[in-house]
Amino acid sequence: MSEVEVQQQEKTGIGRYICVIFSCVIGILSGLIVALIRWMFQTWNHLNADELFYQLQAPIQGTNQDMIWDAVFFCIPWMVLFLLIIIVVFLLVKEKKGKYFWPTMAGTVLICIGTVTGSLYYAWQRLDITAYMENKDKFAGFIDQNYVSPSDVKLEFPEKKRNLIYIFLESTEVTYADKENGGGFDVNCIPELTALAQQNEDFSGSDPALNGGYDMPSTTWTVAAMFAHTSGLPLSISIGDNEMNTQSEFMPGVVTLGDLLQVAGYNQKLIIGSDATFGGRRLLFTEHGDYDIVDHPYALSIGRLPQGYHEWWGYRDSLLFEYAKEELTQMASKEEPFNCTLLTVDTHFEDGFLCDLCPDTFGDNRYANVMACSSKQVYEFVEWIKQQDFYENTTIIIAGDHHTMDSDFCEDVDEDYVRRVYTTVINPAAEVADTESRREYTTFDMFPTTLASLGVNIEGDRLGLGTNLFSDTPTLLEVYGMEEMSAGVSGKSELMDYFTKDIDESKVESKDEESKKEWYDQKLESMTLEEKVAQMFLVSPEDVAGSWRQVDADDSLMYGLERFPVGGLIYDGDNIQNREQISGMINGSQQYIKNRIDIPLLEAIQEESGQNSLLAPNETMGVPWTKNAIDIDSADRASLTGLVMGKYLSDIGFNLNLGLEANVEGDMNSFGTDPVAVSEKVESVIDGLHVNGVYAAVKYFPGYHMTQLFDENGQVRNINDILGDELYPFQQAVKLERAFIMVGHESIPELTGEDLPSSMSGAVANSILRGMLDYNGVVITDALDKDEIIYNYGSEYSAIMAVQAGCDMLLKPYDFQSAYYAVLNAVYNGTISEERINTSVRRILKMKQNIVMWDMLKEVQSP
């Protein structure tokens, strides 16, 4: 081969490698674009062009970082797939002559580009972006022609002004009701809200099917929805839709509901469980109506919440409603009329916040359970309002802010079903002019309708782009229809240009702020290794205090908790003299630990039902007797037992009961021998305790004295058979996400392959409990002071093995301090990683976060 040929070959080789690098870049970018389009439509199943541009412009500040990582993890496999295709094609043709190599690589690149083009075309067509862009200009002037300024309208308030309670329900739609009642589902997720709408006014006329408002373009996120409801205008702005918080003013030329009520002398408050600053909500309600803002930062500043406390978007709705009761009581005590506006948050996408009040009516459908929980909470709040003296002169409006953005909750709803946000008006001072006709309306119409519900006479019955729905004046939707009105609202408007002229785009910060962390992660980051290890122990007061018998929260207990801030204390008969004494001891220990690390103690007792009750035999405790577990013949009676026990345990101060057996045995402490019946009773007791703020530890996993490991042929039974039998109650209990699981000491080598106590077997805690049953809660050992543990393993070795096996909390080691220092030293020398400790402590703190909530609820509910 000549030198020229060699040089030519080298050039050809270099060219090929440049080609493949270029092809790989094209492949990776193609995979990214295709994946992002697929992820976008999976995340927002009913996405439209207006919402797309909202999501593209919305800042990361205040949003859930999990969604960003979800997109990243979704895209990576697609990018890798496209890259592998390029590499495989290259490897197949790299030795071929040029006439094969170059056309093949070019064809592969063109296929990638074609795939991207097809995906972009699909997205363009599905979102109908052409129509969206055309309508921006085609229907220019719609807002200018139809807007009615409140400044130009005569408004007459009644002599005795009426109070207003306006409840915005995050992402709540009529769709969630069943088809029979006008919803889109087979089963009603919001039965209480359905009843409220049907018993009051949703402007459905004589039609029993629920009615609601349509949300127009630029009203489909929370601050825009609140602006639409209170001003009758879309939030059409040139900056990111949630970036109004960067501005110094919020459309000062617009007159809103808040402005009008302020002039009329109303005392106004906005109560929300998140930071009102996000999206510009604080600016909107302070600029327009001078509302007092009662939000998450406010709750922290006045001590309603522990410093640094944050969950979900701030705090849960159950606290929101309790705080609202306090604020309403205060507002009603003043002479001036009030306007109290609330915004819930538990039903925010993705999948909502599953609080301790949420049912499991819909099984694994978390969002449906959250919606059902919200429906019940709102109904109970309304019932509370009706019992107050101020109700007679108060109108309540309940309205969804916008459609849900949950990715898959409505994916099975019929395509022809038209979705509307939930709406109802309770106790209005106006009557509907036409009681037969079903109105077609948007959220803009709520602006004049709200004023009319307060008894305000509105000249012409129109304000903003809205119409008073109590009147017989047609709404803009009834005049123009959905398509034309939507296009018109999206079109250019000189009036909107005027209202938004002061928006300063230079004030928008480009950097993203760190997402707020949950309380348990904040606490975990602030803890020393020694404190974290201490949290993994549930021990007796004597273990901590170094005393023989502890009956008081004295200095020895205080000093002990200062040195060893353990996860919890377990009390037995020796600690209990009478109700006042044990309550004082529990309260004192909680105060000591609060001063030490501000993390609540688990205050535990092994309180079984019936004859084995620890408290009932002590007449000074004043607690009722319950039946033996074996004598409880139904889930309903089990629920009653749980409620009774939960009430007296909570009243005394206990928050964890270690007395609930889920074993299928048939002895006095078992609920029987039928796995399904046992499961139902166990779940009922768990719920009964939980409603009262008491956790249950379900024991003894995977079974106590398991004697049915062999079938009739003497063969070891399959683990799946046991899961459907003896382990079935545990399998169902872990799905509730409301209970600890106690692992026993029974050795089952036939299943685990090792002759170790279950509490020290990774096959039990990790492989079966966490792996097969998908349990993510706290695993606690049975008491480690049992003879078989002490004599065979000792306090130190048993503690280390239990942690290595996957247990999160260690119950009553024989020598607590030896066990504690053994685990601590195991981390120091690398036998146990600190990340392993962090995993357990995070689970413990997540459970304790609920205890913090329970304590706060008790405080706000107490007289």
PDB file of N, CA and C in Angstrom, residues 700 704 745 782-791 812 814:
ATOM      1  N   TYR A 700     -46.576 -10.021  65.394  1.00  0.00           N
ATOM      2  CA  TYR A 700     -45.128 -10.074  65.365  1.00  0.00           C
ATOM      3  C   TYR A 700     -44.749 -10.606  63.993  1.00  0.00           C
ATOM      4  N   TYR A 704     -45.766 -15.325  64.864  1.00  0.00           N
ATOM      5  CA  TYR A 704     -45.294 -15.775  66.178  1.00  0.00           C
ATOM      6  C   TYR A 704     -45.626 -17.251  66.319  1.00  0.00           C
ATOM      7  N   HIS A 745     -38.830 -12.515  67.119  1.00  0.00           N
ATOM      8  CA  HIS A 745     -37.528 -13.201  67.235  1.00  0.00           C
ATOM      9  C   HIS A 745     -37.582 -14.624  66.701  1.00  0.00           C
ATOM     10  N   ASP A 782     -38.905  -6.763  68.247  1.00  0.00           N
ATOM     11  CA  ASP A 782     -39.504  -7.179  69.513  1.00  0.00           C
ATOM     12  C   ASP A 782     -38.496  -6.858  70.616  1.00  0.00           C
ATOM     13  N   ALA A 783     -38.908  -6.925  71.866  1.00  0.00           N
ATOM     14  CA  ALA A 783     -38.025  -6.565  72.975  1.00  0.00           C
ATOM     15  C   ALA A 783     -36.738  -7.381  72.925  1.00  0.00           C
ATOM     16  N   LEU A 784     -35.608  -6.674  72.993  1.00  0.00           N
ATOM     17  CA  LEU A 784     -34.308  -7.330  72.912  1.00  0.00           C
ATOM     18  C   LEU A 784     -33.801  -7.770  74.285  1.00  0.00           C
ATOM     19  N   ASP A 785     -34.654  -7.675  75.319  1.00  0.00           N
ATOM     20  CA  ASP A 785     -34.252  -8.159  76.645  1.00  0.00           C
ATOM     21  C   ASP A 785     -34.797  -9.555  76.910  1.00  0.00           C
ATOM     22  N   LYS A 786     -35.283 -10.230  75.846  1.00  0.00           N
ATOM     23  CA  LYS A 786     -35.752 -11.607  75.998  1.00  0.00           C
ATOM     24  C   LYS A 786     -34.561 -12.533  76.258  1.00  0.00           C
ATOM     25  N   ASP A 787     -34.813 -13.588  77.007  1.00  0.00           N
ATOM     26  CA  ASP A 787     -33.727 -14.500  77.392  1.00  0.00           C
ATOM     27  C   ASP A 787     -32.984 -15.048  76.192  1.00  0.00           C
ATOM     28  N   GLU A 788     -33.734 -15.465  75.148  1.00  0.00           N
ATOM     29  CA  GLU A 788     -33.065 -16.089  74.005  1.00  0.00           C
ATOM     30  C   GLU A 788     -32.139 -15.126  73.281  1.00  0.00           C
ATOM     31  N   ILE A 789     -32.400 -13.831  73.409  1.00  0.00           N
ATOM     32  CA  ILE A 789     -31.530 -12.837  72.774  1.00  0.00           C
ATOM     33  C   ILE A 789     -30.330 -12.548  73.665  1.00  0.00           C
ATOM     34  N   ILE A 790     -30.590 -12.373  74.951  1.00  0.00           N
ATOM     35  CA  ILE A 790     -29.505 -12.044  75.885  1.00  0.00           C
ATOM     36  C   ILE A 790     -28.456 -13.150  75.901  1.00  0.00           C
ATOM     37  N   TYR A 791     -28.910 -14.414  76.063  1.00  0.00           N
ATOM     38  CA  TYR A 791     -27.971 -15.525  76.224  1.00  0.00           C
ATOM     39  C   TYR A 791     -27.236 -15.885  74.944  1.00  0.00           C
ATOM     40  N   LYS A 812     -36.032  -1.985  73.840  1.00  0.00           N
ATOM     41  CA  LYS A 812     -35.608  -2.466  75.155  1.00  0.00           C
ATOM     42  C   LYS A 812     -34.447  -3.455  75.137  1.00  0.00           C
ATOM     43  N   TYR A 814     -31.319  -5.290  76.670  1.00  0.00           N
ATOM     44  CA  TYR A 814     -31.091  -5.596  78.092  1.00  0.00           C
ATOM     45  C   TYR A 814     -30.188  -4.551  78.732  1.00  0.00           C
TER      46      TYR A 814
END
